[in-house]
Amino acid sequence: MSSAVSPLAPKAVPDMPVIAGIRLATAEAGIRYKNRTDVLLAVMDKGTAVAGVFTKSKCPSAPVEWCRAKLKGGKARALVVNSGNANAFTGKTGRASTALTAKIAAKAVGCSEGEIFLASTGVIGEPLDATKFDGVLGRLAETAEPRDYLAAAKAIMTTDTFPKVATATVKLGKARVTINGMAKGAGMIAPDMATMLSFIFTDAPIAPAALQALLKSGVEDTFNAVTIDGDTSTSDTLLAFATGAAAGQGAPKISRASDPRLKAFVKAFNQVLANLAEQVARDGEGARKLVEITVEGAKTKASARKIAMSIANSPLVKTAIAGEDANWGRVVMAVGKAGEPADRDKLSISFNGIRVAKSGARDPDYDEAQVSEAMKAPEIAIKVSLGLGKGRDRVLTCDLTKEYVAINGDYRS
Amino acid sequence: MSSAVSPLAPKAVPDMPVIAGIRLATAEAGIRYKNRTDVLLAVMDKGTAVAGVFTKSKCPSAPVEWCRAKLKGGKARALVVNSGNANAFTGKTGRASTALTAKIAAKAVGCSEGEIFLASTGVIGEPLDATKFDGVLGRLAETAEPRDYLAAAKAIMTTDTFPKVATATVKLGKARVTINGMAKGAGMIAPDMATMLSFIFTDAPIAPAALQALLKSGVEDTFNAVTIDGDTSTSDTLLAFATGAAAGQGAPKISRASDPRLKAFVKAFNQVLANLAEQVARDGEGARKLVEITVEGAKTKASARKIAMSIANSPLVKTAIAGEDANWGRVVMAVGKAGEPADRDKLSISFNGIRVAKSGARDPDYDEAQVSEAMKAPEIAIKVSLGLGKGRDRVLTCDLTKEYVAINGDYRS
């Protein structure tokens, strides 16, 4: 397994500001990895609102079930994340393990277990020994500091090749509020599948129901519009925490997501989600190309999404891009198999702005040398125009390389 | 691109008997390949019934559209198949090309154009120059012989590594009737996608509507239960031809698929389909393992199929098998993402008869060394028991290897 940083990694890491009401600490708990941090504790001030969205898997991990249940309270005092073990498909032991972790964390932070949120990523089917958190979480709660989101992002990595953070600052009423986010993406831990975890923190005073609505809406065109291989982890978790500390600087208390005063905040919030989601695609296993697929002229946006996802998840399209081949025939194939309304004779397809097919046949002006040159770029934009309606959507993915197969198939050799 | 024969190829090729009323001939028309046959003409006696099933793609090739329209007549006198050019996504030119090919074939055989059936496989988006068939089809019609199904199967290959034929003989009334089939599978022609073509011939006297019903039913658990990469060709075509010649030997004329006299025939017919479908999986691009996925205990058969297909198409499951890793965590993931009823805590999973997970957790008796040894076999059977109902289904696939990526991504280098 290669540990080289993805060639698609962002050139710079943003400076992550402090968010009042949030303190972070990391440690080496030795859950699976050696000589690296593998536990993150985030401690939040009293009154912090929490919201979350999770994997749609019918076989979710124990921490996902824990978080879903605790979200009903709407309040969080701590987040515990470990890498190295996903605590998924661990039966009753897994449930016991989440309960014990929460108990240890609640004691360390001084809150109820219902205010503890948990996420785990790593190997599946291995019991997670929660006693390893004993002592560790107490120390972390004492030493937690408002800084160092980057260290936190590093502690939750599995086979990610770079830590993923994003930040935005925006006016809310008279106050400037901050949104910080981190994510881990399509990394891989033998013998398991990729998992996406992301955590967003803000000092904006937003009530739990409003935060939940924001998150649910924001995720639609960001994290839900990214695919690496079409596989869905049992553990995907996105949690947002709003401490409300900015109320002291004059930020209005927001109880409805539709509140017009929230407009700039929503934009910034969604930009942070989009930034992190793109970083996940940029760190797709074995990825050498970032691929943006835009479908326009579909009957509806939902139809455009389905077609874009069909293209993004097609192994034949993804291997062609790895081979720097503008193989529009495979794009037609993927449009055709999506099962959505499409008229072959109205289809147009372009790669990085160069139209290769129009009206159901090869573009007569198509210049193979020009297209081949364009396909060498590290970022490939595929645009499909269906010519049927006004539905439009965009998803991100990456290419399918031999490195993907090596990462996911070779670790026993 | 490797041209080595798949290690999963059948050890022996069956002797293909003559079918009264069918004559075959092949030629080198130079459509794309050099020094190999690329055109097949099958000539049928008057009165031959025809049935067909096709790709569900919303962007089908011109020959698929041609066949769908002509099936209404229910009668066939000739089948023309070419490899090297799929005549797909070729717009009006493509339609004109099918019309011209049919005209040439009808003249060669002496029948109406509505009795000509066409299939093309190969490069997409390139106009197919049907004038290349002029002369060729006339010669083929004159020289066509009842023998040599193997030569016919070779002429329709693209990147298939071996020709695929199957045969069965069975009693129908007092007569012995024969069923011969051929297929080409998940081969690949740069720059295009795999296409499945299959043609079945019999001397049984079966009316078109009954043959269509047989084919539609037979395909469900055979060709429709095979997946290589989840991608769907614009050109998939399965045609069946029944000359009825066995009526002369006392076979009853069958007008309904439910006719009880057809029972043994249906079984043999489905066996031929199953045999060919399995050969397609055995020749999946880059395949090193044949993978059979059985899901039982689902709510319904349809639910079991959906879950089995989710497992079969999961890149993470397929790469794990390539790596000889009994990665049941990824099987759980694929069950979970299928969206069908599943209860994590009731799941059991076995690889080649060795149970690795039960009741939602690792099997306590799991012996890694034993399982690792079993995973070295060229054929891997994954069985998933859901414990919810009586729904059961089975699909075939192959592993996902670096060779798949090489075949589909490397041809420009």
Short mmCIF file of N, CA and C in Angstrom, two decimals, chain A residues 143-271:
data_model
loop_
_atom_site.label_atom_id
_atom_site.label_comp_id
_atom_site.label_asym_id
_atom_site.label_seq_id
_atom_site.Cartn_x
_atom_site.Cartn_y
_atom_site.Cartn_z
N THR A 143 -6.42 18.16 28.89
CA THR A 143 -5.41 18.88 28.09
C THR A 143 -5.99 19.51 26.82
N ALA A 144 -7.28 19.30 26.56
CA ALA A 144 -7.85 19.79 25.29
C ALA A 144 -7.69 21.30 25.16
N GLU A 145 -7.36 21.72 23.93
CA GLU A 145 -7.07 23.12 23.63
C GLU A 145 -7.93 23.57 22.46
N PRO A 146 -8.19 24.89 22.38
CA PRO A 146 -9.04 25.35 21.28
C PRO A 146 -8.40 25.24 19.89
N ARG A 147 -7.06 25.07 19.84
CA ARG A 147 -6.37 25.07 18.54
C ARG A 147 -6.24 23.66 17.98
N ASP A 148 -5.56 23.59 16.86
CA ASP A 148 -5.06 22.35 16.28
C ASP A 148 -6.10 21.43 15.67
N TYR A 149 -6.89 22.01 14.77
CA TYR A 149 -7.81 21.21 13.98
C TYR A 149 -7.06 20.27 13.04
N LEU A 150 -5.87 20.71 12.61
CA LEU A 150 -5.10 19.87 11.69
C LEU A 150 -4.66 18.57 12.40
N ALA A 151 -4.22 18.70 13.64
CA ALA A 151 -3.84 17.49 14.40
C ALA A 151 -5.06 16.58 14.56
N ALA A 152 -6.22 17.20 14.78
CA ALA A 152 -7.45 16.41 14.93
C ALA A 152 -7.76 15.67 13.63
N ALA A 153 -7.61 16.38 12.50
CA ALA A 153 -7.88 15.76 11.19
C ALA A 153 -6.92 14.61 10.92
N LYS A 154 -5.69 14.74 11.43
CA LYS A 154 -4.71 13.66 11.25
C LYS A 154 -5.07 12.43 12.07
N ALA A 155 -5.61 12.64 13.26
CA ALA A 155 -5.90 11.51 14.15
C ALA A 155 -7.03 10.62 13.62
N ILE A 156 -7.88 11.18 12.77
CA ILE A 156 -9.01 10.38 12.27
C ILE A 156 -8.73 9.75 10.91
N MET A 157 -7.52 9.95 10.36
CA MET A 157 -7.17 9.38 9.06
C MET A 157 -7.04 7.86 9.12
N THR A 158 -7.37 7.20 8.03
CA THR A 158 -7.01 5.78 7.90
C THR A 158 -5.98 5.70 6.77
N THR A 159 -6.41 5.34 5.56
CA THR A 159 -5.43 5.39 4.47
C THR A 159 -5.52 6.69 3.68
N ASP A 160 -6.16 7.68 4.22
CA ASP A 160 -6.10 9.01 3.63
C ASP A 160 -4.63 9.37 3.44
N THR A 161 -4.32 10.03 2.34
CA THR A 161 -2.91 10.41 2.15
C THR A 161 -2.63 11.83 2.62
N PHE A 162 -3.68 12.58 2.97
CA PHE A 162 -3.47 13.92 3.55
C PHE A 162 -4.66 14.26 4.45
N PRO A 163 -4.41 15.08 5.52
CA PRO A 163 -5.52 15.49 6.38
C PRO A 163 -6.39 16.52 5.66
N LYS A 164 -7.68 16.49 5.97
CA LYS A 164 -8.62 17.35 5.23
C LYS A 164 -9.31 18.32 6.19
N VAL A 165 -9.03 19.61 6.02
CA VAL A 165 -9.67 20.64 6.83
C VAL A 165 -10.15 21.77 5.92
N ALA A 166 -11.14 22.50 6.40
CA ALA A 166 -11.63 23.67 5.66
C ALA A 166 -12.21 24.64 6.67
N THR A 167 -12.21 25.92 6.33
CA THR A 167 -12.73 26.92 7.27
C THR A 167 -13.37 28.08 6.52
N ALA A 168 -14.30 28.74 7.18
CA ALA A 168 -14.92 29.93 6.60
C ALA A 168 -15.34 30.84 7.74
N THR A 169 -15.30 32.15 7.49
CA THR A 169 -15.77 33.12 8.49
C THR A 169 -16.80 34.00 7.81
N VAL A 170 -17.88 34.31 8.51
CA VAL A 170 -18.98 35.00 7.85
C VAL A 170 -19.76 35.80 8.88
N LYS A 171 -20.42 36.86 8.43
CA LYS A 171 -21.22 37.69 9.33
C LYS A 171 -22.55 37.01 9.65
N LEU A 172 -22.90 37.05 10.93
CA LEU A 172 -24.25 36.62 11.32
C LEU A 172 -24.73 37.69 12.28
N GLY A 173 -25.68 38.49 11.83
CA GLY A 173 -26.07 39.67 12.61
C GLY A 173 -24.86 40.58 12.71
N LYS A 174 -24.54 41.01 13.94
CA LYS A 174 -23.39 41.91 14.13
C LYS A 174 -22.09 41.15 14.35
N ALA A 175 -22.18 39.86 14.54
CA ALA A 175 -20.98 39.07 14.89
C ALA A 175 -20.35 38.44 13.66
N ARG A 176 -19.06 38.18 13.79
CA ARG A 176 -18.41 37.33 12.79
C ARG A 176 -18.37 35.92 13.38
N VAL A 177 -18.93 34.98 12.66
CA VAL A 177 -18.91 33.60 13.16
C VAL A 177 -17.99 32.76 12.29
N THR A 178 -17.53 31.66 12.86
CA THR A 178 -16.56 30.81 12.17
C THR A 178 -17.15 29.42 11.97
N ILE A 179 -16.80 28.81 10.86
CA ILE A 179 -17.17 27.42 10.59
C ILE A 179 -15.89 26.66 10.29
N ASN A 180 -15.57 25.69 11.08
CA ASN A 180 -14.41 24.83 10.83
C ASN A 180 -14.90 23.41 10.52
N GLY A 181 -14.24 22.76 9.58
CA GLY A 181 -14.62 21.38 9.29
C GLY A 181 -13.42 20.51 9.06
N MET A 182 -13.60 19.23 9.30
CA MET A 182 -12.55 18.25 8.97
C MET A 182 -13.23 17.02 8.41
N ALA A 183 -12.48 16.25 7.67
CA ALA A 183 -13.04 15.02 7.11
C ALA A 183 -11.94 13.99 6.93
N LYS A 184 -12.34 12.74 6.96
CA LYS A 184 -11.48 11.68 6.44
C LYS A 184 -12.27 11.00 5.33
N GLY A 185 -11.54 10.47 4.38
CA GLY A 185 -12.27 10.00 3.22
C GLY A 185 -12.01 8.58 2.88
N ALA A 186 -11.95 8.37 1.57
CA ALA A 186 -11.92 7.04 1.00
C ALA A 186 -10.58 6.39 1.22
N GLY A 187 -10.18 6.32 2.45
CA GLY A 187 -9.00 5.55 2.77
C GLY A 187 -9.43 4.14 3.03
N MET A 188 -8.50 3.28 3.29
CA MET A 188 -8.78 1.86 3.33
C MET A 188 -7.95 1.25 4.42
N ILE A 189 -8.57 0.47 5.26
CA ILE A 189 -7.78 -0.29 6.21
C ILE A 189 -8.05 -1.76 5.99
N ALA A 190 -7.01 -2.49 5.68
CA ALA A 190 -7.17 -3.93 5.51
C ALA A 190 -7.77 -4.49 6.78
N PRO A 191 -8.71 -5.38 6.72
CA PRO A 191 -9.39 -5.82 5.51
C PRO A 191 -10.77 -5.18 5.38
N ASP A 192 -10.84 -3.89 5.22
CA ASP A 192 -12.15 -3.22 5.23
C ASP A 192 -12.37 -2.17 4.17
N MET A 193 -13.56 -1.57 4.27
CA MET A 193 -13.94 -0.64 3.21
C MET A 193 -13.69 0.79 3.66
N ALA A 194 -13.70 1.66 2.70
CA ALA A 194 -13.54 3.09 2.95
C ALA A 194 -14.69 3.60 3.80
N THR A 195 -14.40 4.62 4.56
CA THR A 195 -15.44 5.27 5.35
C THR A 195 -15.23 6.76 5.28
N MET A 196 -16.33 7.49 5.19
CA MET A 196 -16.25 8.94 5.21
C MET A 196 -16.73 9.41 6.58
N LEU A 197 -15.89 10.14 7.28
CA LEU A 197 -16.29 10.81 8.52
C LEU A 197 -16.04 12.29 8.34
N SER A 198 -16.95 13.12 8.81
CA SER A 198 -16.71 14.56 8.75
C SER A 198 -17.37 15.23 9.95
N PHE A 199 -16.69 16.26 10.46
CA PHE A 199 -17.19 16.97 11.64
C PHE A 199 -17.07 18.46 11.38
N ILE A 200 -18.17 19.16 11.64
CA ILE A 200 -18.22 20.61 11.40
C ILE A 200 -18.48 21.29 12.74
N PHE A 201 -17.76 22.36 12.99
CA PHE A 201 -17.89 23.09 14.26
C PHE A 201 -18.14 24.57 13.95
N THR A 202 -19.05 25.18 14.71
CA THR A 202 -19.27 26.62 14.54
C THR A 202 -19.67 27.24 15.87
N ASP A 203 -19.39 28.52 15.99
CA ASP A 203 -19.81 29.25 17.21
C ASP A 203 -21.15 29.96 16.98
N ALA A 204 -21.75 29.77 15.81
CA ALA A 204 -23.05 30.40 15.54
C ALA A 204 -24.11 29.81 16.46
N PRO A 205 -25.04 30.63 16.94
CA PRO A 205 -26.09 30.12 17.83
C PRO A 205 -27.28 29.60 17.01
N ILE A 206 -27.21 28.34 16.69
CA ILE A 206 -28.25 27.74 15.84
C ILE A 206 -28.87 26.57 16.59
N ALA A 207 -30.18 26.56 16.69
CA ALA A 207 -30.88 25.51 17.43
C ALA A 207 -30.75 24.17 16.70
N PRO A 208 -30.81 23.06 17.45
CA PRO A 208 -30.59 21.73 16.85
C PRO A 208 -31.45 21.46 15.60
N ALA A 209 -32.74 21.77 15.64
CA ALA A 209 -33.60 21.45 14.49
C ALA A 209 -33.17 22.24 13.25
N ALA A 210 -32.80 23.50 13.47
CA ALA A 210 -32.36 24.33 12.34
C ALA A 210 -31.03 23.81 11.79
N LEU A 211 -30.14 23.42 12.69
CA LEU A 211 -28.83 22.89 12.28
C LEU A 211 -29.02 21.59 11.48
N GLN A 212 -29.94 20.77 11.96
CA GLN A 212 -30.23 19.50 11.26
C GLN A 212 -30.75 19.78 9.84
N ALA A 213 -31.62 20.76 9.73
CA ALA A 213 -32.18 21.10 8.40
C ALA A 213 -31.07 21.63 7.48
N LEU A 214 -30.20 22.46 8.04
CA LEU A 214 -29.07 22.98 7.25
C LEU A 214 -28.18 21.85 6.73
N LEU A 215 -27.91 20.93 7.64
CA LEU A 215 -26.98 19.85 7.30
C LEU A 215 -27.60 18.94 6.24
N LYS A 216 -28.86 18.61 6.43
CA LYS A 216 -29.55 17.71 5.50
C LYS A 216 -29.59 18.33 4.10
N SER A 217 -29.84 19.60 4.05
CA SER A 217 -29.91 20.28 2.76
C SER A 217 -28.50 20.46 2.17
N GLY A 218 -27.54 20.81 3.03
CA GLY A 218 -26.18 21.09 2.54
C GLY A 218 -25.48 19.87 1.99
N VAL A 219 -25.78 18.71 2.54
CA VAL A 219 -25.07 17.51 2.17
C VAL A 219 -25.46 17.03 0.76
N GLU A 220 -26.65 17.44 0.33
CA GLU A 220 -27.22 16.92 -0.92
C GLU A 220 -26.30 17.15 -2.13
N ASP A 221 -25.78 18.36 -2.25
CA ASP A 221 -24.94 18.68 -3.41
C ASP A 221 -23.45 18.67 -3.08
N THR A 222 -23.10 18.16 -1.91
CA THR A 222 -21.68 18.13 -1.55
C THR A 222 -21.28 16.67 -1.29
N PHE A 223 -21.41 16.22 -0.03
CA PHE A 223 -20.98 14.85 0.27
C PHE A 223 -21.80 13.80 -0.48
N ASN A 224 -23.08 14.05 -0.68
CA ASN A 224 -23.89 13.07 -1.41
C ASN A 224 -23.64 13.10 -2.91
N ALA A 225 -22.84 14.04 -3.38
CA ALA A 225 -22.53 14.14 -4.81
C ALA A 225 -21.08 13.74 -5.08
N VAL A 226 -20.52 12.96 -4.16
CA VAL A 226 -19.16 12.45 -4.37
C VAL A 226 -19.21 10.93 -4.33
N THR A 227 -18.54 10.29 -5.26
CA THR A 227 -18.47 8.83 -5.22
C THR A 227 -17.06 8.40 -5.62
N ILE A 228 -16.53 7.42 -4.91
CA ILE A 228 -15.22 6.88 -5.31
C ILE A 228 -15.43 5.59 -6.11
N ASP A 229 -16.16 4.65 -5.53
CA ASP A 229 -16.36 3.38 -6.22
C ASP A 229 -17.79 2.88 -6.12
N GLY A 230 -18.70 3.74 -5.65
CA GLY A 230 -20.08 3.33 -5.54
C GLY A 230 -20.36 2.49 -4.31
N ASP A 231 -19.33 2.15 -3.58
CA ASP A 231 -19.55 1.38 -2.37
C ASP A 231 -19.87 2.30 -1.20
N THR A 232 -20.70 1.80 -0.29
CA THR A 232 -21.21 2.61 0.80
C THR A 232 -20.73 2.02 2.12
N SER A 233 -20.04 2.80 2.89
CA SER A 233 -19.54 2.30 4.17
C SER A 233 -20.69 2.08 5.15
N THR A 234 -20.45 1.20 6.11
CA THR A 234 -21.41 1.00 7.20
C THR A 234 -21.30 2.11 8.23
N SER A 235 -20.32 3.02 8.06
CA SER A 235 -19.95 3.93 9.14
C SER A 235 -20.01 5.41 8.77
N ASP A 236 -20.38 5.74 7.54
CA ASP A 236 -20.36 7.15 7.12
C ASP A 236 -21.12 8.03 8.12
N THR A 237 -20.46 9.07 8.55
CA THR A 237 -21.01 9.93 9.61
C THR A 237 -20.61 11.37 9.35
N LEU A 238 -21.57 12.27 9.39
CA LEU A 238 -21.29 13.71 9.29
C LEU A 238 -22.03 14.37 10.44
N LEU A 239 -21.28 14.97 11.36
CA LEU A 239 -21.90 15.63 12.52
C LEU A 239 -21.55 17.11 12.50
N ALA A 240 -22.51 17.93 12.89
CA ALA A 240 -22.26 19.38 13.00
C ALA A 240 -22.55 19.82 14.43
N PHE A 241 -21.69 20.66 14.94
CA PHE A 241 -21.83 21.15 16.33
C PHE A 241 -21.83 22.68 16.32
N ALA A 242 -22.81 23.28 16.99
CA ALA A 242 -22.89 24.75 17.06
C ALA A 242 -22.90 25.16 18.53
N THR A 243 -21.79 25.79 18.96
CA THR A 243 -21.67 26.11 20.39
C THR A 243 -22.55 27.29 20.80
N GLY A 244 -22.82 28.19 19.85
CA GLY A 244 -23.63 29.37 20.17
C GLY A 244 -22.85 30.49 20.84
N ALA A 245 -21.53 30.32 20.99
CA ALA A 245 -20.74 31.33 21.71
C ALA A 245 -20.81 32.71 21.07
N ALA A 246 -21.06 32.74 19.76
CA ALA A 246 -21.10 34.03 19.05
C ALA A 246 -22.29 34.89 19.48
N ALA A 247 -23.24 34.31 20.19
CA ALA A 247 -24.36 35.10 20.72
C ALA A 247 -23.83 36.22 21.62
N GLY A 248 -22.74 35.94 22.30
CA GLY A 248 -22.12 36.97 23.17
C GLY A 248 -21.56 38.14 22.39
N GLN A 249 -21.29 37.94 21.09
CA GLN A 249 -20.80 39.04 20.23
C GLN A 249 -21.94 39.65 19.40
N GLY A 250 -23.16 39.27 19.71
CA GLY A 250 -24.29 39.89 19.03
C GLY A 250 -24.90 39.08 17.91
N ALA A 251 -24.50 37.82 17.78
CA ALA A 251 -25.13 37.00 16.75
C ALA A 251 -26.55 36.64 17.22
N PRO A 252 -27.53 36.74 16.32
CA PRO A 252 -28.90 36.40 16.72
C PRO A 252 -29.05 34.89 16.90
N LYS A 253 -29.93 34.52 17.83
CA LYS A 253 -30.20 33.08 18.01
C LYS A 253 -31.15 32.63 16.92
N ILE A 254 -30.73 31.60 16.20
CA ILE A 254 -31.47 31.14 15.03
C ILE A 254 -32.22 29.86 15.38
N SER A 255 -33.54 29.87 15.14
CA SER A 255 -34.30 28.65 15.46
C SER A 255 -34.87 27.98 14.21
N ARG A 256 -34.81 28.69 13.07
CA ARG A 256 -35.33 28.09 11.83
C ARG A 256 -34.28 28.20 10.72
N ALA A 257 -34.11 27.12 9.96
CA ALA A 257 -33.11 27.13 8.89
C ALA A 257 -33.47 28.15 7.82
N SER A 258 -34.75 28.46 7.70
CA SER A 258 -35.20 29.40 6.66
C SER A 258 -35.05 30.86 7.09
N ASP A 259 -34.55 31.12 8.29
CA ASP A 259 -34.36 32.49 8.78
C ASP A 259 -33.51 33.29 7.77
N PRO A 260 -34.05 34.42 7.26
CA PRO A 260 -33.31 35.16 6.22
C PRO A 260 -31.95 35.67 6.70
N ARG A 261 -31.79 35.88 8.01
CA ARG A 261 -30.51 36.36 8.54
C ARG A 261 -29.40 35.32 8.37
N LEU A 262 -29.80 34.09 8.04
CA LEU A 262 -28.84 32.99 7.97
C LEU A 262 -28.24 32.82 6.56
N LYS A 263 -28.69 33.65 5.64
CA LYS A 263 -28.36 33.44 4.22
C LYS A 263 -26.84 33.30 3.96
N ALA A 264 -26.08 34.28 4.45
CA ALA A 264 -24.62 34.24 4.20
C ALA A 264 -23.99 33.04 4.92
N PHE A 265 -24.52 32.75 6.11
CA PHE A 265 -24.00 31.61 6.86
C PHE A 265 -24.22 30.31 6.09
N VAL A 266 -25.41 30.13 5.55
CA VAL A 266 -25.73 28.90 4.81
C VAL A 266 -24.77 28.72 3.64
N LYS A 267 -24.51 29.83 2.96
CA LYS A 267 -23.60 29.78 1.81
C LYS A 267 -22.20 29.31 2.26
N ALA A 268 -21.72 29.91 3.34
CA ALA A 268 -20.38 29.57 3.84
C ALA A 268 -20.34 28.13 4.35
N PHE A 269 -21.40 27.75 5.05
CA PHE A 269 -21.52 26.39 5.59
C PHE A 269 -21.44 25.37 4.44
N ASN A 270 -22.20 25.64 3.39
CA ASN A 270 -22.19 24.72 2.24
C ASN A 270 -20.85 24.72 1.52
N GLN A 271 -20.17 25.88 1.53
CA GLN A 271 -18.84 25.92 0.91
C GLN A 271 -17.85 25.05 1.67
#
